[in-house]
mmCIF file with all atom_site columns, C-alpha atoms in Angstrom:
data_model
loop_
_atom_site.group_PDB
_atom_site.id
_atom_site.type_symbol
_atom_site.label_atom_id
_atom_site.label_alt_id
_atom_site.label_comp_id
_atom_site.label_asym_id
_atom_site.label_entity_id
_atom_site.label_seq_id
_atom_site.pdbx_PDB_ins_code
_atom_site.Cartn_x
_atom_site.Cartn_y
_atom_site.Cartn_z
_atom_site.occupancy
_atom_site.B_iso_or_equiv
_atom_site.pdbx_formal_charge
_atom_site.auth_seq_id
_atom_site.auth_comp_id
_atom_site.auth_asym_id
_atom_site.auth_atom_id
_atom_site.pdbx_PDB_model_num
ATOM 1   C CA . ALA A 1 1   ? 4.930   9.512   5.523   1.00 0.00 ? 993  ALA A CA 1
ATOM 2   C CA . GLN A 1 2   ? 2.798   6.179   4.822   1.00 0.00 ? 994  GLN A CA 1
ATOM 3   C CA . SER A 1 3   ? 3.610   4.172   1.708   1.00 0.00 ? 995  SER A CA 1
ATOM 4   C CA . VAL A 1 4   ? 2.470   1.053   -0.047  1.00 0.00 ? 996  VAL A CA 1
ATOM 5   C CA . ALA A 1 5   ? 4.325   -1.623  -1.904  1.00 0.00 ? 997  ALA A CA 1
ATOM 6   C CA . GLN A 1 6   ? 2.806   -4.103  -4.472  1.00 0.00 ? 998  GLN A CA 1
ATOM 7   C CA . PRO A 1 7   ? 5.527   -6.459  -5.099  1.00 0.00 ? 999  PRO A CA 1
ATOM 8   C CA . GLU A 1 8   ? 4.284   -8.019  -8.159  1.00 0.00 ? 1000 GLU A CA 1
ATOM 9   C CA . ASP A 1 9   ? 4.409   -6.003  -11.268 1.00 0.00 ? 1001 ASP A CA 1
ATOM 10  C CA . GLN A 1 10  ? 2.339   -8.633  -13.179 1.00 0.00 ? 1002 GLN A CA 1
ATOM 11  C CA . VAL A 1 11  ? -0.132  -11.326 -12.042 1.00 0.00 ? 1003 VAL A CA 1
ATOM 12  C CA . ASN A 1 12  ? -1.370  -14.190 -14.497 1.00 0.00 ? 1004 ASN A CA 1
ATOM 13  C CA . VAL A 1 13  ? -4.192  -16.467 -13.732 1.00 0.00 ? 1005 VAL A CA 1
ATOM 14  C CA . ALA A 1 14  ? -6.378  -18.735 -15.648 1.00 0.00 ? 1006 ALA A CA 1
ATOM 15  C CA . GLU A 1 15  ? -10.141 -18.058 -15.660 1.00 0.00 ? 1007 GLU A CA 1
ATOM 16  C CA . GLY A 1 16  ? -11.831 -20.079 -13.009 1.00 0.00 ? 1008 GLY A CA 1
ATOM 17  C CA . ASN A 1 17  ? -8.867  -19.982 -10.849 1.00 0.00 ? 1009 ASN A CA 1
ATOM 18  C CA . PRO A 1 18  ? -8.471  -18.032 -7.675  1.00 0.00 ? 1010 PRO A CA 1
ATOM 19  C CA . LEU A 1 19  ? -6.557  -14.747 -7.785  1.00 0.00 ? 1011 LEU A CA 1
ATOM 20  C CA . THR A 1 20  ? -4.528  -12.982 -5.241  1.00 0.00 ? 1012 THR A CA 1
ATOM 21  C CA . VAL A 1 21  ? -2.866  -9.502  -5.780  1.00 0.00 ? 1013 VAL A CA 1
ATOM 22  C CA . LYS A 1 22  ? -0.520  -8.603  -2.984  1.00 0.00 ? 1014 LYS A CA 1
ATOM 23  C CA . CYS A 1 23  ? -0.263  -5.307  -1.160  1.00 0.00 ? 1015 CYS A CA 1
ATOM 24  C CA . THR A 1 24  ? 1.917   -4.208  1.856   1.00 0.00 ? 1016 THR A CA 1
ATOM 25  C CA . TYR A 1 25  ? 2.029   -0.880  3.599   1.00 0.00 ? 1017 TYR A CA 1
ATOM 26  C CA . SER A 1 26  ? 4.042   1.094   6.113   1.00 0.00 ? 1018 SER A CA 1
ATOM 27  C CA . VAL A 1 27  ? 2.295   3.844   8.193   1.00 0.00 ? 1019 VAL A CA 1
ATOM 28  C CA . SER A 1 28  ? 2.589   5.305   11.748  1.00 0.00 ? 1020 SER A CA 1
ATOM 29  C CA . GLY A 1 29  ? -0.950  5.064   13.216  1.00 0.00 ? 1021 GLY A CA 1
ATOM 30  C CA . ASN A 1 30  ? -3.853  3.053   12.186  1.00 0.00 ? 1022 ASN A CA 1
ATOM 31  C CA . PRO A 1 31  ? -4.356  2.415   8.447   1.00 0.00 ? 1023 PRO A CA 1
ATOM 32  C CA . TYR A 1 32  ? -7.179  2.994   6.074   1.00 0.00 ? 1024 TYR A CA 1
ATOM 33  C CA . LEU A 1 33  ? -6.423  0.942   3.274   1.00 0.00 ? 1025 LEU A CA 1
ATOM 34  C CA . PHE A 1 34  ? -8.123  0.777   -0.406  1.00 0.00 ? 1026 PHE A CA 1
ATOM 35  C CA . TRP A 1 35  ? -8.120  -1.106  -3.619  1.00 0.00 ? 1027 TRP A CA 1
ATOM 36  C CA . TYR A 1 36  ? -8.797  0.439   -6.979  1.00 0.00 ? 1028 TYR A CA 1
ATOM 37  C CA . VAL A 1 37  ? -9.138  -0.819  -10.474 1.00 0.00 ? 1029 VAL A CA 1
ATOM 38  C CA . GLN A 1 38  ? -8.267  0.715   -13.740 1.00 0.00 ? 1030 GLN A CA 1
ATOM 39  C CA . TYR A 1 39  ? -9.449  -0.625  -16.848 1.00 0.00 ? 1031 TYR A CA 1
ATOM 40  C CA . PRO A 1 40  ? -8.151  0.282   -20.352 1.00 0.00 ? 1032 PRO A CA 1
ATOM 41  C CA . ASN A 1 41  ? -8.435  4.047   -20.964 1.00 0.00 ? 1033 ASN A CA 1
ATOM 42  C CA . ARG A 1 42  ? -10.542 4.403   -17.914 1.00 0.00 ? 1034 ARG A CA 1
ATOM 43  C CA . GLY A 1 43  ? -10.135 6.295   -14.587 1.00 0.00 ? 1035 GLY A CA 1
ATOM 44  C CA . LEU A 1 44  ? -9.506  4.704   -11.407 1.00 0.00 ? 1036 LEU A CA 1
ATOM 45  C CA . GLN A 1 45  ? -12.587 2.904   -9.741  1.00 0.00 ? 1037 GLN A CA 1
ATOM 46  C CA . PHE A 1 46  ? -12.918 2.263   -6.178  1.00 0.00 ? 1038 PHE A CA 1
ATOM 47  C CA . LEU A 1 47  ? -13.265 -1.281  -5.309  1.00 0.00 ? 1039 LEU A CA 1
ATOM 48  C CA . LEU A 1 48  ? -13.100 -1.904  -1.524  1.00 0.00 ? 1040 LEU A CA 1
ATOM 49  C CA . LYS A 1 49  ? -11.994 -0.476  1.852   1.00 0.00 ? 1041 LYS A CA 1
ATOM 50  C CA . TYR A 1 50  ? -10.671 -1.331  5.097   1.00 0.00 ? 1042 TYR A CA 1
ATOM 51  C CA . ILE A 1 51  ? -11.451 1.106   7.962   1.00 0.00 ? 1043 ILE A CA 1
ATOM 52  C CA . THR A 1 52  ? -11.826 -1.104  11.077  1.00 0.00 ? 1044 THR A CA 1
ATOM 53  C CA . GLY A 1 53  ? -13.623 -4.062  12.304  1.00 0.00 ? 1045 GLY A CA 1
ATOM 54  C CA . ASP A 1 54  ? -13.686 -7.332  10.466  1.00 0.00 ? 1046 ASP A CA 1
ATOM 55  C CA . ASN A 1 55  ? -10.377 -8.145  8.806   1.00 0.00 ? 1047 ASN A CA 1
ATOM 56  C CA . LEU A 1 56  ? -12.094 -9.517  5.730   1.00 0.00 ? 1048 LEU A CA 1
ATOM 57  C CA . VAL A 1 57  ? -13.611 -6.960  3.800   1.00 0.00 ? 1049 VAL A CA 1
ATOM 58  C CA . LYS A 1 58  ? -15.868 -7.421  0.609   1.00 0.00 ? 1050 LYS A CA 1
ATOM 59  C CA . GLY A 1 59  ? -16.104 -5.105  -2.334  1.00 0.00 ? 1051 GLY A CA 1
ATOM 60  C CA . SER A 1 60  ? -17.313 -4.724  -5.900  1.00 0.00 ? 1052 SER A CA 1
ATOM 61  C CA . TYR A 1 61  ? -17.288 -7.601  -8.557  1.00 0.00 ? 1053 TYR A CA 1
ATOM 62  C CA . GLY A 1 62  ? -16.828 -10.391 -6.046  1.00 0.00 ? 1054 GLY A CA 1
ATOM 63  C CA . PHE A 1 63  ? -13.530 -8.969  -4.916  1.00 0.00 ? 1055 PHE A CA 1
ATOM 64  C CA . GLU A 1 64  ? -12.634 -9.146  -1.165  1.00 0.00 ? 1056 GLU A CA 1
ATOM 65  C CA . ALA A 1 65  ? -9.411  -8.191  0.827   1.00 0.00 ? 1057 ALA A CA 1
ATOM 66  C CA . GLU A 1 66  ? -7.824  -9.351  3.948   1.00 0.00 ? 1058 GLU A CA 1
ATOM 67  C CA . PHE A 1 67  ? -6.268  -6.826  6.507   1.00 0.00 ? 1059 PHE A CA 1
ATOM 68  C CA . ASN A 1 68  ? -3.445  -8.551  8.531   1.00 0.00 ? 1060 ASN A CA 1
ATOM 69  C CA . LYS A 1 69  ? -1.896  -6.251  10.720  1.00 0.00 ? 1061 LYS A CA 1
ATOM 70  C CA . SER A 1 70  ? 0.906   -8.289  12.002  1.00 0.00 ? 1062 SER A CA 1
ATOM 71  C CA . GLN A 1 71  ? 2.132   -8.616  8.331   1.00 0.00 ? 1063 GLN A CA 1
ATOM 72  C CA . THR A 1 72  ? 1.161   -5.185  7.563   1.00 0.00 ? 1064 THR A CA 1
ATOM 73  C CA . SER A 1 73  ? -0.707  -6.677  4.169   1.00 0.00 ? 1065 SER A CA 1
ATOM 74  C CA . PHE A 1 74  ? -3.974  -6.143  2.608   1.00 0.00 ? 1066 PHE A CA 1
ATOM 75  C CA . HIS A 1 75  ? -4.000  -8.782  -0.199  1.00 0.00 ? 1067 HIS A CA 1
ATOM 76  C CA . LEU A 1 76  ? -6.728  -8.472  -2.822  1.00 0.00 ? 1068 LEU A CA 1
ATOM 77  C CA . LYS A 1 77  ? -8.469  -11.742 -3.646  1.00 0.00 ? 1069 LYS A CA 1
ATOM 78  C CA . LYS A 1 78  ? -11.094 -13.529 -5.592  1.00 0.00 ? 1070 LYS A CA 1
ATOM 79  C CA . PRO A 1 79  ? -12.253 -17.053 -5.495  1.00 0.00 ? 1071 PRO A CA 1
ATOM 80  C CA . SER A 1 80  ? -12.900 -17.517 -9.145  1.00 0.00 ? 1072 SER A CA 1
ATOM 81  C CA . ALA A 1 81  ? -11.138 -15.000 -11.958 1.00 0.00 ? 1073 ALA A CA 1
ATOM 82  C CA . LEU A 1 82  ? -12.918 -13.776 -14.904 1.00 0.00 ? 1074 LEU A CA 1
ATOM 83  C CA . VAL A 1 83  ? -11.356 -12.696 -18.039 1.00 0.00 ? 1075 VAL A CA 1
ATOM 84  C CA . SER A 1 84  ? -13.095 -9.477  -17.512 1.00 0.00 ? 1076 SER A CA 1
ATOM 85  C CA . ASP A 1 85  ? -11.136 -8.922  -14.380 1.00 0.00 ? 1077 ASP A CA 1
ATOM 86  C CA . SER A 1 86  ? -8.009  -8.311  -16.353 1.00 0.00 ? 1078 SER A CA 1
ATOM 87  C CA . ALA A 1 87  ? -7.035  -4.782  -15.404 1.00 0.00 ? 1079 ALA A CA 1
ATOM 88  C CA . LEU A 1 88  ? -4.683  -2.609  -13.631 1.00 0.00 ? 1080 LEU A CA 1
ATOM 89  C CA . TYR A 1 89  ? -5.081  -2.989  -9.713  1.00 0.00 ? 1081 TYR A CA 1
ATOM 90  C CA . PHE A 1 90  ? -3.745  -0.275  -7.219  1.00 0.00 ? 1082 PHE A CA 1
ATOM 91  C CA . CYS A 1 91  ? -3.514  -0.556  -3.415  1.00 0.00 ? 1083 CYS A CA 1
ATOM 92  C CA . ALA A 1 92  ? -3.754  2.873   -1.463  1.00 0.00 ? 1084 ALA A CA 1
ATOM 93  C CA . VAL A 1 93  ? -3.185  3.566   2.387   1.00 0.00 ? 1085 VAL A CA 1
ATOM 94  C CA . ARG A 1 94  ? -3.876  6.860   4.337   1.00 0.00 ? 1086 ARG A CA 1
ATOM 95  C CA . VAL A 1 95  ? -3.622  7.262   8.052   1.00 0.00 ? 1087 VAL A CA 1
ATOM 96  C CA . TYR A 1 96  ? -6.581  7.912   10.348  1.00 0.00 ? 1088 TYR A CA 1
ATOM 97  C CA . ASN A 1 97  ? -7.328  11.438  10.621  1.00 0.00 ? 1089 ASN A CA 1
ATOM 98  C CA . ASN A 1 98  ? -5.054  12.417  8.010   1.00 0.00 ? 1090 ASN A CA 1
ATOM 99  C CA . ASN A 1 99  ? -6.354  12.548  4.110   1.00 0.00 ? 1091 ASN A CA 1
ATOM 100 C CA . ASP A 1 100 ? -3.054  12.153  2.491   1.00 0.00 ? 1092 ASP A CA 1
ATOM 101 C CA . MET A 1 101 ? -3.649  8.941   0.258   1.00 0.00 ? 1093 MET A CA 1
ATOM 102 C CA . ARG A 1 102 ? -0.355  7.131   -1.306  1.00 0.00 ? 1094 ARG A CA 1
ATOM 103 C CA . PHE A 1 103 ? -0.627  4.475   -3.924  1.00 0.00 ? 1095 PHE A CA 1
ATOM 104 C CA . GLY A 1 104 ? 1.336   1.664   -4.811  1.00 0.00 ? 1096 GLY A CA 1
ATOM 105 C CA . ALA A 1 105 ? 2.837   0.993   -8.156  1.00 0.00 ? 1097 ALA A CA 1
ATOM 106 C CA . GLY A 1 106 ? 0.005   -1.019  -9.546  1.00 0.00 ? 1098 GLY A CA 1
ATOM 107 C CA . THR A 1 107 ? -0.188  -4.863  -10.523 1.00 0.00 ? 1099 THR A CA 1
ATOM 108 C CA . ARG A 1 108 ? -1.401  -5.595  -13.829 1.00 0.00 ? 1100 ARG A CA 1
ATOM 109 C CA . LEU A 1 109 ? -3.660  -8.520  -13.616 1.00 0.00 ? 1101 LEU A CA 1
ATOM 110 C CA . THR A 1 110 ? -4.238  -10.848 -16.922 1.00 0.00 ? 1102 THR A CA 1
ATOM 111 C CA . VAL A 1 111 ? -6.798  -13.706 -16.890 1.00 0.00 ? 1103 VAL A CA 1
ATOM 112 C CA . LYS A 1 112 ? -6.664  -15.980 -19.428 1.00 0.00 ? 1104 LYS A CA 1
ATOM 113 C CA . PRO A 1 113 ? -9.283  -17.978 -20.907 1.00 0.00 ? 1105 PRO A CA 1
ATOM 114 C CA . GLY B 2 1   ? -21.626 17.692  -9.785  1.00 0.00 ? 1166 GLY B CA 1
ATOM 115 C CA . ALA B 2 2   ? -22.145 13.871  -9.738  1.00 0.00 ? 1167 ALA B CA 1
ATOM 116 C CA . GLY B 2 3   ? -18.471 13.088  -10.136 1.00 0.00 ? 1168 GLY B CA 1
ATOM 117 C CA . VAL B 2 4   ? -15.071 14.558  -10.144 1.00 0.00 ? 1169 VAL B CA 1
ATOM 118 C CA . SER B 2 5   ? -14.808 16.527  -13.534 1.00 0.00 ? 1170 SER B CA 1
ATOM 119 C CA . GLN B 2 6   ? -11.286 17.113  -15.458 1.00 0.00 ? 1171 GLN B CA 1
ATOM 120 C CA . SER B 2 7   ? -10.743 19.397  -18.309 1.00 0.00 ? 1172 SER B CA 1
ATOM 121 C CA . PRO B 2 8   ? -9.480  19.277  -20.937 1.00 0.00 ? 1173 PRO B CA 1
ATOM 122 C CA . SER B 2 9   ? -9.660  15.536  -21.416 1.00 0.00 ? 1174 SER B CA 1
ATOM 123 C CA . ASN B 2 10  ? -6.841  15.856  -23.986 1.00 0.00 ? 1175 ASN B CA 1
ATOM 124 C CA . LYS B 2 11  ? -4.341  18.492  -24.290 1.00 0.00 ? 1176 LYS B CA 1
ATOM 125 C CA . VAL B 2 12  ? -1.533  18.693  -27.027 1.00 0.00 ? 1177 VAL B CA 1
ATOM 126 C CA . THR B 2 13  ? 1.006   21.438  -26.507 1.00 0.00 ? 1178 THR B CA 1
ATOM 127 C CA . GLU B 2 14  ? 4.403   22.507  -28.010 1.00 0.00 ? 1179 GLU B CA 1
ATOM 128 C CA . LYS B 2 15  ? 7.326   22.167  -25.849 1.00 0.00 ? 1180 LYS B CA 1
ATOM 129 C CA . GLY B 2 16  ? 8.302   25.166  -23.846 1.00 0.00 ? 1181 GLY B CA 1
ATOM 130 C CA . LYS B 2 17  ? 4.248   26.390  -23.507 1.00 0.00 ? 1182 LYS B CA 1
ATOM 131 C CA . ASP B 2 18  ? 2.592   26.603  -20.435 1.00 0.00 ? 1183 ASP B CA 1
ATOM 132 C CA . VAL B 2 19  ? -0.648  24.508  -19.834 1.00 0.00 ? 1184 VAL B CA 1
ATOM 133 C CA . GLU B 2 20  ? -3.272  24.638  -17.145 1.00 0.00 ? 1185 GLU B CA 1
ATOM 134 C CA . LEU B 2 21  ? -5.381  21.532  -16.206 1.00 0.00 ? 1186 LEU B CA 1
ATOM 135 C CA . ARG B 2 22  ? -8.674  21.929  -14.303 1.00 0.00 ? 1187 ARG B CA 1
ATOM 136 C CA . CYS B 2 23  ? -10.403 19.744  -11.769 1.00 0.00 ? 1188 CYS B CA 1
ATOM 137 C CA . ASP B 2 24  ? -13.835 20.389  -10.424 1.00 0.00 ? 1189 ASP B CA 1
ATOM 138 C CA . PRO B 2 25  ? -14.052 18.290  -7.293  1.00 0.00 ? 1190 PRO B CA 1
ATOM 139 C CA . ILE B 2 26  ? -17.249 16.269  -6.169  1.00 0.00 ? 1191 ILE B CA 1
ATOM 140 C CA . SER B 2 27  ? -19.377 19.019  -3.911  1.00 0.00 ? 1192 SER B CA 1
ATOM 141 C CA . GLY B 2 28  ? -18.546 19.020  -0.438  1.00 0.00 ? 1193 GLY B CA 1
ATOM 142 C CA . HIS B 2 29  ? -15.222 17.056  -0.631  1.00 0.00 ? 1194 HIS B CA 1
ATOM 143 C CA . THR B 2 30  ? -12.696 18.727  1.324   1.00 0.00 ? 1195 THR B CA 1
ATOM 144 C CA . ALA B 2 31  ? -9.815  16.799  0.215   1.00 0.00 ? 1196 ALA B CA 1
ATOM 145 C CA . LEU B 2 32  ? -8.243  17.267  -3.275  1.00 0.00 ? 1197 LEU B CA 1
ATOM 146 C CA . TYR B 2 33  ? -5.420  15.236  -4.995  1.00 0.00 ? 1198 TYR B CA 1
ATOM 147 C CA . TRP B 2 34  ? -3.418  15.577  -8.145  1.00 0.00 ? 1199 TRP B CA 1
ATOM 148 C CA . TYR B 2 35  ? -1.442  12.427  -9.318  1.00 0.00 ? 1200 TYR B CA 1
ATOM 149 C CA . ARG B 2 36  ? 0.447   11.765  -12.478 1.00 0.00 ? 1201 ARG B CA 1
ATOM 150 C CA . GLN B 2 37  ? 0.403   8.431   -14.597 1.00 0.00 ? 1202 GLN B CA 1
ATOM 151 C CA . SER B 2 38  ? 2.622   7.739   -17.316 1.00 0.00 ? 1203 SER B CA 1
ATOM 152 C CA . LEU B 2 39  ? 1.892   5.318   -19.741 1.00 0.00 ? 1204 LEU B CA 1
ATOM 153 C CA . GLY B 2 40  ? 0.941   2.011   -18.268 1.00 0.00 ? 1205 GLY B CA 1
ATOM 154 C CA . GLN B 2 41  ? 2.601   2.855   -14.952 1.00 0.00 ? 1206 GLN B CA 1
ATOM 155 C CA . GLY B 2 42  ? 1.780   3.648   -11.240 1.00 0.00 ? 1207 GLY B CA 1
ATOM 156 C CA . LEU B 2 43  ? 0.448   6.702   -9.942  1.00 0.00 ? 1208 LEU B CA 1
ATOM 157 C CA . GLU B 2 44  ? 2.774   9.531   -8.974  1.00 0.00 ? 1209 GLU B CA 1
ATOM 158 C CA . PHE B 2 45  ? 1.518   11.910  -6.057  1.00 0.00 ? 1210 PHE B CA 1
ATOM 159 C CA . LEU B 2 46  ? 1.940   15.348  -6.868  1.00 0.00 ? 1211 LEU B CA 1
ATOM 160 C CA . ILE B 2 47  ? -0.038  17.765  -4.570  1.00 0.00 ? 1212 ILE B CA 1
ATOM 161 C CA . TYR B 2 48  ? -2.679  17.185  -1.875  1.00 0.00 ? 1213 TYR B CA 1
ATOM 162 C CA . PHE B 2 49  ? -5.136  19.926  -0.614  1.00 0.00 ? 1214 PHE B CA 1
ATOM 163 C CA . GLN B 2 50  ? -6.900  19.592  2.571   1.00 0.00 ? 1215 GLN B CA 1
ATOM 164 C CA . GLY B 2 51  ? -9.915  22.305  3.687   1.00 0.00 ? 1216 GLY B CA 1
ATOM 165 C CA . ASN B 2 52  ? -7.969  25.493  4.279   1.00 0.00 ? 1217 ASN B CA 1
ATOM 166 C CA . SER B 2 53  ? -4.583  24.049  5.144   1.00 0.00 ? 1218 SER B CA 1
ATOM 167 C CA . ALA B 2 54  ? -1.389  24.566  3.552   1.00 0.00 ? 1219 ALA B CA 1
ATOM 168 C CA . PRO B 2 55  ? -1.341  22.043  0.535   1.00 0.00 ? 1220 PRO B CA 1
ATOM 169 C CA . ASP B 2 56  ? 1.369   19.412  0.831   1.00 0.00 ? 1221 ASP B CA 1
ATOM 170 C CA . LYS B 2 57  ? 3.453   19.933  -2.414  1.00 0.00 ? 1222 LYS B CA 1
ATOM 171 C CA . SER B 2 58  ? 5.967   17.349  -1.686  1.00 0.00 ? 1223 SER B CA 1
ATOM 172 C CA . GLY B 2 59  ? 5.412   15.294  -4.930  1.00 0.00 ? 1224 GLY B CA 1
ATOM 173 C CA . LEU B 2 60  ? 5.612   18.411  -7.294  1.00 0.00 ? 1225 LEU B CA 1
ATOM 174 C CA . PRO B 2 61  ? 8.357   17.037  -9.507  1.00 0.00 ? 1226 PRO B CA 1
ATOM 175 C CA . SER B 2 62  ? 10.025  20.648  -10.180 1.00 0.00 ? 1227 SER B CA 1
ATOM 176 C CA . ASP B 2 63  ? 9.340   24.269  -9.833  1.00 0.00 ? 1228 ASP B CA 1
ATOM 177 C CA . ARG B 2 64  ? 7.670   24.513  -13.016 1.00 0.00 ? 1229 ARG B CA 1
ATOM 178 C CA . PHE B 2 65  ? 4.860   22.832  -11.517 1.00 0.00 ? 1230 PHE B CA 1
ATOM 179 C CA . SER B 2 66  ? 2.200   24.554  -9.339  1.00 0.00 ? 1231 SER B CA 1
ATOM 180 C CA . ALA B 2 67  ? -1.338  24.261  -8.185  1.00 0.00 ? 1232 ALA B CA 1
ATOM 181 C CA . GLU B 2 68  ? -3.979  25.994  -6.473  1.00 0.00 ? 1233 GLU B CA 1
ATOM 182 C CA . ARG B 2 69  ? -7.427  25.545  -5.148  1.00 0.00 ? 1234 ARG B CA 1
ATOM 183 C CA . THR B 2 70  ? -9.686  28.558  -5.087  1.00 0.00 ? 1235 THR B CA 1
ATOM 184 C CA . GLY B 2 71  ? -12.551 28.896  -2.487  1.00 0.00 ? 1236 GLY B CA 1
ATOM 185 C CA . GLY B 2 72  ? -11.907 25.235  -1.498  1.00 0.00 ? 1237 GLY B CA 1
ATOM 186 C CA . SER B 2 73  ? -13.480 23.864  -4.632  1.00 0.00 ? 1238 SER B CA 1
ATOM 187 C CA . VAL B 2 74  ? -11.998 24.083  -8.093  1.00 0.00 ? 1239 VAL B CA 1
ATOM 188 C CA . SER B 2 75  ? -8.453  23.339  -8.379  1.00 0.00 ? 1240 SER B CA 1
ATOM 189 C CA . THR B 2 76  ? -5.907  24.300  -11.620 1.00 0.00 ? 1241 THR B CA 1
ATOM 190 C CA . LEU B 2 77  ? -2.532  22.391  -11.911 1.00 0.00 ? 1242 LEU B CA 1
ATOM 191 C CA . THR B 2 78  ? -0.321  24.586  -13.743 1.00 0.00 ? 1243 THR B CA 1
ATOM 192 C CA . ILE B 2 79  ? 2.769   23.273  -15.668 1.00 0.00 ? 1244 ILE B CA 1
ATOM 193 C CA . GLN B 2 80  ? 5.297   25.961  -17.007 1.00 0.00 ? 1245 GLN B CA 1
ATOM 194 C CA . ARG B 2 81  ? 7.539   25.520  -19.836 1.00 0.00 ? 1246 ARG B CA 1
ATOM 195 C CA . THR B 2 82  ? 6.388   22.089  -20.575 1.00 0.00 ? 1247 THR B CA 1
ATOM 196 C CA . GLN B 2 83  ? 8.930   19.459  -21.436 1.00 0.00 ? 1248 GLN B CA 1
ATOM 197 C CA . GLN B 2 84  ? 8.375   16.188  -23.211 1.00 0.00 ? 1249 GLN B CA 1
ATOM 198 C CA . GLU B 2 85  ? 8.819   14.231  -20.108 1.00 0.00 ? 1250 GLU B CA 1
ATOM 199 C CA . ASP B 2 86  ? 5.802   15.872  -18.622 1.00 0.00 ? 1251 ASP B CA 1
ATOM 200 C CA . SER B 2 87  ? 3.692   14.107  -21.048 1.00 0.00 ? 1252 SER B CA 1
ATOM 201 C CA . ALA B 2 88  ? 1.339   11.778  -19.004 1.00 0.00 ? 1253 ALA B CA 1
ATOM 202 C CA . VAL B 2 89  ? -2.226  11.395  -17.755 1.00 0.00 ? 1254 VAL B CA 1
ATOM 203 C CA . TYR B 2 90  ? -3.054  13.907  -14.951 1.00 0.00 ? 1255 TYR B CA 1
ATOM 204 C CA . LEU B 2 91  ? -5.535  12.568  -12.627 1.00 0.00 ? 1256 LEU B CA 1
ATOM 205 C CA . CYS B 2 92  ? -7.408  14.578  -9.985  1.00 0.00 ? 1257 CYS B CA 1
ATOM 206 C CA . ALA B 2 93  ? -9.165  12.780  -7.204  1.00 0.00 ? 1258 ALA B CA 1
ATOM 207 C CA . SER B 2 94  ? -11.513 14.194  -4.261  1.00 0.00 ? 1259 SER B CA 1
ATOM 208 C CA . SER B 2 95  ? -12.478 12.829  -0.832  1.00 0.00 ? 1260 SER B CA 1
ATOM 209 C CA . LEU B 2 96  ? -14.914 13.443  1.883   1.00 0.00 ? 1261 LEU B CA 1
ATOM 210 C CA . GLY B 2 97  ? -12.467 12.489  4.493   1.00 0.00 ? 1262 GLY B CA 1
ATOM 211 C CA . ARG B 2 98  ? -14.565 12.076  7.351   1.00 0.00 ? 1263 ARG B CA 1
ATOM 212 C CA . GLY B 2 99  ? -15.354 8.956   9.403   1.00 0.00 ? 1264 GLY B CA 1
ATOM 213 C CA . ARG B 2 100 ? -15.923 6.013   6.997   1.00 0.00 ? 1265 ARG B CA 1
ATOM 214 C CA . ASN B 2 101 ? -16.278 7.954   3.908   1.00 0.00 ? 1266 ASN B CA 1
ATOM 215 C CA . THR B 2 102 ? -12.601 8.153   3.179   1.00 0.00 ? 1267 THR B CA 1
ATOM 216 C CA . GLU B 2 103 ? -12.410 6.542   -0.238  1.00 0.00 ? 1268 GLU B CA 1
ATOM 217 C CA . ALA B 2 104 ? -11.270 8.970   -3.028  1.00 0.00 ? 1269 ALA B CA 1
ATOM 218 C CA . PHE B 2 105 ? -13.201 9.372   -6.153  1.00 0.00 ? 1270 PHE B CA 1
ATOM 219 C CA . PHE B 2 106 ? -11.151 9.816   -9.420  1.00 0.00 ? 1271 PHE B CA 1
ATOM 220 C CA . GLY B 2 107 ? -11.956 12.153  -12.448 1.00 0.00 ? 1272 GLY B CA 1
ATOM 221 C CA . GLN B 2 108 ? -11.287 10.566  -16.050 1.00 0.00 ? 1273 GLN B CA 1
ATOM 222 C CA . GLY B 2 109 ? -7.816  12.377  -16.296 1.00 0.00 ? 1274 GLY B CA 1
ATOM 223 C CA . THR B 2 110 ? -6.089  14.783  -18.760 1.00 0.00 ? 1275 THR B CA 1
ATOM 224 C CA . ARG B 2 111 ? -3.826  13.069  -21.233 1.00 0.00 ? 1276 ARG B CA 1
ATOM 225 C CA . LEU B 2 112 ? -1.063  15.748  -21.748 1.00 0.00 ? 1277 LEU B CA 1
ATOM 226 C CA . THR B 2 113 ? 0.876   15.413  -24.761 1.00 0.00 ? 1278 THR B CA 1
ATOM 227 C CA . VAL B 2 114 ? 4.070   17.450  -25.445 1.00 0.00 ? 1279 VAL B CA 1
ATOM 228 C CA . VAL B 2 115 ? 5.278   17.463  -28.686 1.00 0.00 ? 1280 VAL B CA 1
#
């Protein structure tokens, strides 16, 4: 079965600095990869996805993620962090032609002014 | 509906009682997922329905947990003889699951508190 690892429980960055939230995956087959964000006391919101094509995908709120097949990674990035980006971020994976979706444990991002 | 709807939004129950949590997915979505999120923690997969196929129940933590999906639409997650460790937010999501439209859309969750 597919699985996702988010190696960092917590990421702290200063406002205006670039941020990276890491994700690696394990699947048998072609992966579909996703990032979701969860603000306090809110449900999960979809940020972006990789299906096929360009390895760099752009999503909501200025976030982007790079698919790296050789490293089986899909790290989330943003060039300049905002305090309002502080939230819990989840990476998820499913396999082509299979709707079973699995999530990582989440990474709490804190952006300090 | 416009989004995934879950009810109730909050449920407080006494230990040992049974509870039912409801999920109404986005119309036309064939895939439906239940996850559990303990306070500040990650998402624990519980069960997954895909169309008329047999559900993947591999994530259900015990035989006190069960779920059904009637008519390929509404789903109910039932927890029998609730325990305090069942306290969590139960999240439902649905997905169209075809082509590029693969992302799952989440409901706001049901916060279950077992006292």
